[in-house]
Amino acid sequence: GWKDAINTTIINFNNEKMQITWAAREVFHNENVSFSYTFDEGKLKVWKPCPTYLLDHNYNTGCLFKTEGPTLAISIRNSNGSEELFSKKLKSDFYIKPNPPENVTFFWKEDTVTVSCNKPERAVKCLNLELQYKSTFDKEWQSRTSRCCHVGDQGFDSRKCYSFRVRLKRLAPHCNVVDYSSDWEAETFWMNGTLLDSCDDDRTSQPNTVIVLSSLLAVLLMMLVLLILLCKQQRVQMSVMPAIPDPKYIFADLLNDHNGNFQEWLDKTDHVVLQTKLEYEEPECITEAESQQEDEKNSDKQGPLEKIFASSGTTENSDPKAAQIACLIPASNTIASFAGFHILMNDDMYVTL
């Protein structure tokens, strides 16, 4: 009974090639066995040796040979073939693994996608077409299955990039003992009905856009903050340290018109300074002494200078109240008039009335 209990894996690749494997090292204790098979029925069977062995550490663990019919008989013997270790009879059609779908096409209509492929030459009724897809925001595949050979789904977002893959599945247990499916067809990438090389561009473009926008916003905020700080700094600087005027603008004519000749510039601008000072001359002081002097001038015809100096001497030796009538003469180089005389005054001169 242990011969029937040996675990074997049987795959019929699209009804073209058979692959049978066994656990040689566990079951046969590292014994290098031989394999033979036949597709003949009845008593007259012609056993064929395995044309291609599958090896594991130089031990035979499987055999690969051509599919020649629906009924298969296999036999595993010891290395010299004298003893049969395992035998089995099976239907090869119940172990078919289909090939991947061929000529897969995608048809997009708004948010609906329909996928189709060419019909296989054999057993189309035993096959389903499976579609799997996921967007860049999905972690798991979404799966849809339909009878061969078209399948579709709806609800696709035109702003997302999707990965698609399809395969053919053999129906079990109606057509297969084992639920075999084909390998996945090459994965394709689509966005809004347009075939792309990959969805990596979509994954990187979105973060890059966010990074660029964030950087621009940060730069604008920094510029605004710097502008505010600069304005505040200028206000503080103007209040604490007022700007000193540049003398080159005040003496521009000295440098440009007179080539730095100070005396020449002074002679040319003397009348301008005098006129400016006269415009800002302070009002003349009027005291009681001047009123008395005017009265004396009308009554007495003495020389003006004598009265001035007599009045001056009297004031110096008189009561201290007389000192309060003293007045400073206006700015330098101004003309002061006393009793009909005109005297040119400068900064070092003053008069007491």
Short mmCIF file of C-alpha atoms in Angstrom, two decimals:
data_model
loop_
_atom_site.label_atom_id
_atom_site.label_comp_id
_atom_site.label_asym_id
_atom_site.label_seq_id
_atom_site.Cartn_x
_atom_site.Cartn_y
_atom_site.Cartn_z
CA GLY A 1 0.00 0.00 0.00
CA TRP A 2 2.90 2.45 0.53
CA LYS A 3 3.44 2.49 -3.25
CA ASP A 4 0.10 4.24 -3.79
CA ALA A 5 0.83 6.70 -0.96
CA ILE A 6 3.84 8.29 -2.63
CA ASN A 7 3.20 11.96 -3.24
CA THR A 8 3.68 12.95 -6.87
CA THR A 9 3.06 16.23 -8.68
CA ILE A 10 1.62 15.91 -12.20
CA ILE A 11 1.37 18.82 -14.63
CA ASN A 12 0.24 18.65 -18.25
CA PHE A 13 1.48 21.87 -19.87
CA ASN A 14 -1.30 22.85 -22.27
CA ASN A 15 -1.65 19.19 -23.27
CA GLU A 16 1.77 19.37 -24.90
CA LYS A 17 4.31 18.28 -22.27
CA MET A 18 4.04 16.22 -19.10
CA GLN A 19 6.04 16.89 -15.96
CA ILE A 20 5.96 14.41 -13.08
CA THR A 21 8.00 14.99 -9.92
CA TRP A 22 8.40 13.04 -6.66
CA ALA A 23 10.12 13.51 -3.31
CA ALA A 24 13.05 11.20 -3.96
CA ARG A 25 15.23 12.05 -0.96
CA GLU A 26 12.37 11.75 1.56
CA VAL A 27 10.56 8.72 0.08
CA PHE A 28 13.33 6.68 -1.46
CA HIS A 29 16.03 7.55 1.08
CA ASN A 30 18.39 9.10 -1.40
CA GLU A 31 18.15 6.16 -3.78
CA ASN A 32 18.56 7.12 -7.43
CA VAL A 33 15.44 5.65 -9.05
CA SER A 34 14.43 5.19 -12.71
CA PHE A 35 11.22 6.32 -14.42
CA SER A 36 9.18 4.94 -17.35
CA TYR A 37 5.81 5.78 -18.88
CA THR A 38 3.28 4.74 -21.56
CA PHE A 39 0.19 6.17 -23.23
CA ASP A 40 -0.88 2.80 -24.61
CA GLU A 41 -3.95 1.01 -23.33
CA GLY A 42 -4.68 -2.67 -22.95
CA LYS A 43 -2.24 -5.46 -22.45
CA LEU A 44 0.17 -4.51 -25.20
CA LYS A 45 1.93 -1.60 -23.56
CA VAL A 46 5.21 -0.22 -24.70
CA TRP A 47 7.07 1.38 -21.78
CA LYS A 48 9.35 4.27 -22.61
CA PRO A 49 12.25 5.41 -20.44
CA CYS A 50 12.32 9.00 -19.25
CA PRO A 51 13.95 11.18 -21.91
CA THR A 52 14.75 14.10 -19.55
CA TYR A 53 15.26 13.74 -15.80
CA LEU A 54 14.88 16.57 -13.30
CA LEU A 55 17.72 16.47 -10.78
CA ASP A 56 18.14 17.55 -7.17
CA HIS A 57 21.69 17.12 -5.84
CA ASN A 58 22.35 14.57 -8.62
CA TYR A 59 19.29 12.53 -7.67
CA ASN A 60 16.41 11.93 -10.07
CA THR A 61 13.37 13.80 -8.72
CA GLY A 62 11.22 14.13 -11.85
CA CYS A 63 10.73 13.48 -15.53
CA LEU A 64 9.73 15.69 -18.46
CA PHE A 65 8.28 14.08 -21.62
CA LYS A 66 5.84 14.73 -24.47
CA THR A 67 2.07 14.33 -24.03
CA GLU A 68 0.85 11.62 -26.44
CA GLY A 69 -2.67 10.79 -25.30
CA PRO A 70 -5.42 11.17 -22.69
CA THR A 71 -4.48 8.11 -20.65
CA LEU A 72 -1.10 7.84 -18.94
CA ALA A 73 0.56 5.10 -16.93
CA ILE A 74 3.81 5.70 -15.01
CA SER A 75 6.23 3.44 -13.17
CA ILE A 76 9.11 4.22 -10.79
CA ARG A 77 11.69 1.45 -10.24
CA ASN A 78 14.99 1.08 -8.47
CA SER A 79 18.19 2.08 -10.19
CA ASN A 80 18.68 -1.20 -12.08
CA GLY A 81 14.91 -1.56 -12.88
CA SER A 82 14.54 -4.90 -11.14
CA GLU A 83 11.99 -3.72 -8.59
CA GLU A 84 8.98 -1.46 -9.07
CA LEU A 85 8.70 1.13 -6.26
CA PHE A 86 5.70 3.09 -7.48
CA SER A 87 3.08 2.92 -10.30
CA LYS A 88 0.04 4.95 -11.24
CA LYS A 89 -2.53 5.27 -14.02
CA LEU A 90 -4.20 8.65 -14.68
CA LYS A 91 -6.04 10.86 -17.16
CA SER A 92 -3.59 13.39 -18.49
CA ASP A 93 -6.43 15.76 -19.44
CA PHE A 94 -7.25 16.28 -15.73
CA TYR A 95 -3.87 17.86 -15.02
CA ILE A 96 -3.73 20.52 -17.75
CA LYS A 97 -2.09 23.83 -16.98
CA PRO A 98 -3.00 26.29 -19.75
CA ASN A 99 -0.59 28.64 -21.44
CA PRO A 100 -0.81 32.39 -20.72
CA PRO A 101 -3.44 34.24 -22.79
CA GLU A 102 -2.31 35.49 -26.17
CA ASN A 103 -2.96 38.78 -27.94
CA VAL A 104 -4.45 40.52 -24.89
CA THR A 105 -6.27 43.77 -25.74
CA PHE A 106 -7.74 46.51 -23.53
CA PHE A 107 -10.82 48.48 -24.49
CA TRP A 108 -11.54 51.66 -22.52
CA LYS A 109 -14.88 53.47 -22.46
CA GLU A 110 -15.11 56.22 -19.87
CA ASP A 111 -14.62 54.42 -16.50
CA THR A 112 -15.12 50.89 -17.90
CA VAL A 113 -12.36 48.54 -19.05
CA THR A 114 -12.89 45.35 -21.05
CA VAL A 115 -10.03 42.87 -21.54
CA SER A 116 -10.07 40.13 -24.17
CA CYS A 117 -7.66 37.57 -25.63
CA ASN A 118 -7.49 34.96 -28.37
CA LYS A 119 -9.44 31.75 -27.87
CA PRO A 120 -7.27 28.69 -27.25
CA GLU A 121 -7.51 25.83 -29.76
CA ARG A 122 -8.63 23.26 -27.20
CA ALA A 123 -11.16 23.06 -24.35
CA VAL A 124 -12.31 26.68 -24.38
CA LYS A 125 -15.30 25.77 -22.20
CA CYS A 126 -12.95 24.62 -19.45
CA LEU A 127 -11.18 27.99 -19.22
CA ASN A 128 -11.88 31.26 -17.42
CA LEU A 129 -10.12 34.56 -17.99
CA GLU A 130 -9.00 36.26 -14.77
CA LEU A 131 -8.20 39.98 -14.61
CA GLN A 132 -6.35 41.59 -11.71
CA TYR A 133 -5.61 45.29 -11.30
CA LYS A 134 -4.55 47.84 -8.70
CA SER A 135 -3.85 51.56 -8.69
CA THR A 136 -0.86 53.34 -7.24
CA PHE A 137 -2.88 53.90 -4.07
CA ASP A 138 -3.88 50.23 -3.60
CA LYS A 139 -1.89 47.62 -1.70
CA GLU A 140 -3.88 44.56 -2.80
CA TRP A 141 -4.91 43.35 -6.25
CA GLN A 142 -8.56 43.57 -7.27
CA SER A 143 -9.68 40.42 -9.11
CA ARG A 144 -12.41 39.80 -11.73
CA THR A 145 -13.09 36.47 -13.47
CA SER A 146 -15.27 35.64 -16.46
CA ARG A 147 -15.69 32.94 -19.07
CA CYS A 148 -13.05 32.87 -21.73
CA CYS A 149 -12.24 35.02 -23.40
CA HIS A 150 -13.18 38.52 -22.19
CA VAL A 151 -13.64 40.15 -18.79
CA GLY A 152 -14.35 43.72 -17.69
CA ASP A 153 -15.00 46.02 -14.79
CA GLN A 154 -15.98 49.64 -14.20
CA GLY A 155 -15.28 52.46 -11.74
CA PHE A 156 -11.78 53.30 -12.90
CA ASP A 157 -10.49 56.77 -12.03
CA SER A 158 -8.99 58.62 -15.00
CA ARG A 159 -6.55 60.43 -12.68
CA LYS A 160 -4.95 57.20 -11.41
CA CYS A 161 -2.42 54.87 -12.99
CA TYR A 162 -3.41 51.18 -12.93
CA SER A 163 -1.43 47.96 -13.24
CA PHE A 164 -3.16 45.12 -15.12
CA ARG A 165 -2.38 41.43 -15.47
CA VAL A 166 -4.43 38.52 -16.87
CA ARG A 167 -4.24 34.74 -16.91
CA LEU A 168 -6.30 31.69 -17.89
CA LYS A 169 -7.71 29.37 -15.24
CA ARG A 170 -8.66 25.70 -15.75
CA LEU A 171 -12.03 24.91 -14.20
CA ALA A 172 -11.99 22.42 -11.35
CA PRO A 173 -13.32 19.89 -10.56
CA HIS A 174 -15.32 19.72 -13.80
CA CYS A 175 -12.30 19.75 -16.10
CA ASN A 176 -9.28 19.38 -13.80
CA VAL A 177 -8.44 17.38 -10.73
CA VAL A 178 -6.08 20.18 -9.69
CA ASP A 179 -6.97 23.88 -9.92
CA TYR A 180 -4.26 24.93 -12.33
CA SER A 181 -3.90 28.42 -13.79
CA SER A 182 -1.57 29.72 -16.43
CA ASP A 183 1.31 32.05 -15.69
CA TRP A 184 0.45 35.73 -15.65
CA GLU A 185 0.66 37.59 -18.91
CA ALA A 186 3.15 40.47 -18.89
CA GLU A 187 1.95 43.27 -16.62
CA THR A 188 0.80 46.45 -18.35
CA PHE A 189 0.21 49.98 -17.05
CA TRP A 190 -2.65 52.25 -18.06
CA MET A 191 -3.87 55.72 -17.18
CA ASN A 192 -7.07 57.19 -18.64
CA GLY A 193 -6.95 54.78 -21.58
CA THR A 194 -3.27 55.46 -22.36
CA LEU A 195 -0.64 52.72 -22.21
CA LEU A 196 2.39 53.70 -20.07
CA ASP A 197 5.80 52.17 -19.55
CA SER A 198 5.23 52.02 -15.79
CA CYS A 199 3.35 53.68 -12.95
CA ASP A 200 6.60 54.76 -11.31
CA ASP A 201 6.42 58.07 -13.20
CA ASP A 202 2.99 58.69 -11.71
CA ARG A 203 4.21 57.78 -8.22
CA THR A 204 7.19 60.11 -8.44
CA SER A 205 5.46 62.96 -10.27
CA GLN A 206 2.90 63.48 -7.51
CA PRO A 207 5.44 63.68 -4.67
CA ASN A 208 7.66 65.87 -6.86
CA THR A 209 4.75 68.24 -7.51
CA VAL A 210 4.01 68.43 -3.80
CA ILE A 211 7.68 69.04 -3.03
CA VAL A 212 7.95 71.82 -5.63
CA LEU A 213 4.78 73.54 -4.42
CA SER A 214 5.86 73.24 -0.79
CA SER A 215 9.29 74.63 -1.62
CA LEU A 216 7.83 77.59 -3.49
CA LEU A 217 5.45 78.32 -0.62
CA ALA A 218 8.30 78.12 1.90
CA VAL A 219 10.43 80.48 -0.20
CA LEU A 220 7.59 82.99 -0.49
CA LEU A 221 6.98 82.86 3.26
CA MET A 222 10.69 83.36 3.96
CA MET A 223 10.83 86.33 1.61
CA LEU A 224 7.78 87.86 3.30
CA VAL A 225 9.30 87.38 6.75
CA LEU A 226 12.64 88.84 5.65
CA LEU A 227 10.86 91.84 4.11
CA ILE A 228 8.95 92.48 7.33
CA LEU A 229 12.12 92.16 9.41
CA LEU A 230 13.99 94.47 7.04
CA CYS A 231 11.30 97.15 7.29
CA LYS A 232 11.31 96.91 11.08
CA GLN A 233 15.09 97.06 11.19
CA GLN A 234 15.13 100.19 9.03
CA ARG A 235 12.59 101.87 11.29
CA VAL A 236 14.56 100.99 14.40
CA GLN A 237 17.79 102.12 12.79
CA MET A 238 16.26 105.43 11.73
CA SER A 239 14.90 106.06 15.22
CA VAL A 240 18.09 105.06 17.07
CA MET A 241 20.70 106.26 14.58
CA PRO A 242 19.32 108.92 12.24
CA ALA A 243 20.93 109.09 8.85
CA ILE A 244 23.84 111.57 8.56
CA PRO A 245 23.61 113.67 5.42
CA ASP A 246 26.40 113.19 2.95
CA PRO A 247 28.50 116.39 2.72
CA LYS A 248 29.32 115.76 -0.91
CA TYR A 249 25.85 116.96 -1.87
CA ILE A 250 26.18 120.17 0.24
CA PHE A 251 29.56 121.07 -1.25
CA ALA A 252 28.85 119.77 -4.71
CA ASP A 253 29.59 123.15 -6.32
CA LEU A 254 32.91 123.38 -4.38
CA LEU A 255 34.10 120.14 -5.95
CA ASN A 256 32.48 120.39 -9.36
CA ASP A 257 32.58 124.10 -10.18
CA HIS A 258 35.73 125.23 -8.28
CA ASN A 259 37.80 122.01 -8.28
CA GLY A 260 38.17 122.16 -4.49
CA ASN A 261 39.43 125.78 -4.38
CA PHE A 262 37.90 126.79 -1.06
CA GLN A 263 38.85 130.49 -1.24
CA GLU A 264 37.37 130.85 -4.72
CA TRP A 265 34.22 129.04 -3.64
CA LEU A 266 33.99 131.22 -0.52
CA ASP A 267 34.28 134.45 -2.57
CA LYS A 268 31.61 133.26 -4.99
CA THR A 269 29.21 132.12 -2.31
CA ASP A 270 29.73 134.94 0.23
CA HIS A 271 26.77 136.94 -1.02
CA VAL A 272 24.61 133.80 -0.96
CA VAL A 273 25.48 133.16 2.69
CA LEU A 274 24.81 136.80 3.57
CA GLN A 275 21.46 136.73 1.84
CA THR A 276 20.52 133.49 3.55
CA LYS A 277 21.41 134.82 6.96
CA LEU A 278 19.48 138.02 6.39
CA GLU A 279 16.42 135.99 5.54
CA TYR A 280 16.67 134.19 8.88
CA GLU A 281 17.73 137.23 10.93
CA GLU A 282 16.12 137.37 14.32
CA PRO A 283 13.92 140.35 15.13
CA GLU A 284 15.73 143.34 16.65
CA CYS A 285 15.54 143.66 20.40
CA ILE A 286 13.66 146.70 21.61
CA THR A 287 14.51 147.92 25.12
CA GLU A 288 13.67 150.88 27.30
CA ALA A 289 17.19 152.19 26.79
CA GLU A 290 16.60 152.41 23.04
CA SER A 291 13.37 154.33 23.67
CA GLN A 292 15.22 156.77 25.89
CA GLN A 293 18.00 157.05 23.30
CA GLU A 294 15.48 157.90 20.61
CA ASP A 295 14.02 160.63 22.85
CA GLU A 296 17.50 162.05 23.48
CA LYS A 297 18.24 162.00 19.75
CA ASN A 298 15.20 164.15 19.07
CA SER A 299 16.02 166.66 21.83
CA ASP A 300 19.78 166.77 21.67
CA LYS A 301 21.90 167.10 18.50
CA GLN A 302 25.08 165.64 19.93
CA GLY A 303 27.23 163.33 17.85
CA PRO A 304 25.81 159.91 17.52
CA LEU A 305 28.95 158.11 18.49
CA GLU A 306 29.41 160.09 21.70
CA LYS A 307 25.87 159.29 22.81
CA ILE A 308 26.38 155.65 22.04
CA PHE A 309 29.55 155.35 24.10
CA ALA A 310 28.17 157.58 26.86
CA SER A 311 25.12 155.45 27.01
CA SER A 312 27.28 152.34 27.02
CA GLY A 313 29.41 153.60 29.88
CA THR A 314 26.40 154.64 31.84
CA THR A 315 24.88 151.22 31.45
CA GLU A 316 27.97 149.40 32.65
CA ASN A 317 28.17 151.48 35.84
CA SER A 318 24.47 151.72 36.53
CA ASP A 319 22.16 149.56 38.52
CA PRO A 320 22.12 145.80 37.70
CA LYS A 321 18.67 146.20 36.23
CA ALA A 322 20.29 148.02 33.35
CA ALA A 323 22.10 144.80 32.37
CA GLN A 324 18.80 143.21 31.54
CA ILE A 325 18.40 145.44 28.50
CA ALA A 326 21.38 143.90 26.75
CA CYS A 327 20.61 142.24 23.39
CA LEU A 328 22.71 140.01 21.25
CA ILE A 329 23.22 141.10 17.68
CA PRO A 330 21.85 138.75 15.00
CA ALA A 331 23.98 136.26 13.04
CA SER A 332 27.50 137.11 11.79
CA ASN A 333 28.22 139.42 8.88
CA THR A 334 24.96 141.26 9.38
CA ILE A 335 24.50 145.05 9.25
CA ALA A 336 23.32 146.79 12.39
CA SER A 337 22.01 150.38 12.30
CA PHE A 338 22.43 152.76 15.22
CA ALA A 339 21.52 156.45 15.09
CA GLY A 340 21.98 156.62 11.37
CA PHE A 341 25.25 154.63 11.29
CA HIS A 342 25.59 151.20 9.65
CA ILE A 343 28.02 148.77 11.32
CA LEU A 344 29.04 145.37 9.84
CA MET A 345 28.92 142.84 12.67
CA ASN A 346 30.47 139.34 12.91
CA ASP A 347 30.24 136.39 15.32
CA ASP A 348 32.81 137.82 17.74
CA MET A 349 31.04 141.18 18.28
CA TYR A 350 28.23 142.13 20.56
CA VAL A 351 26.86 145.44 21.76
CA THR A 352 25.28 146.50 25.00
CA LEU A 353 22.54 149.06 24.89
#
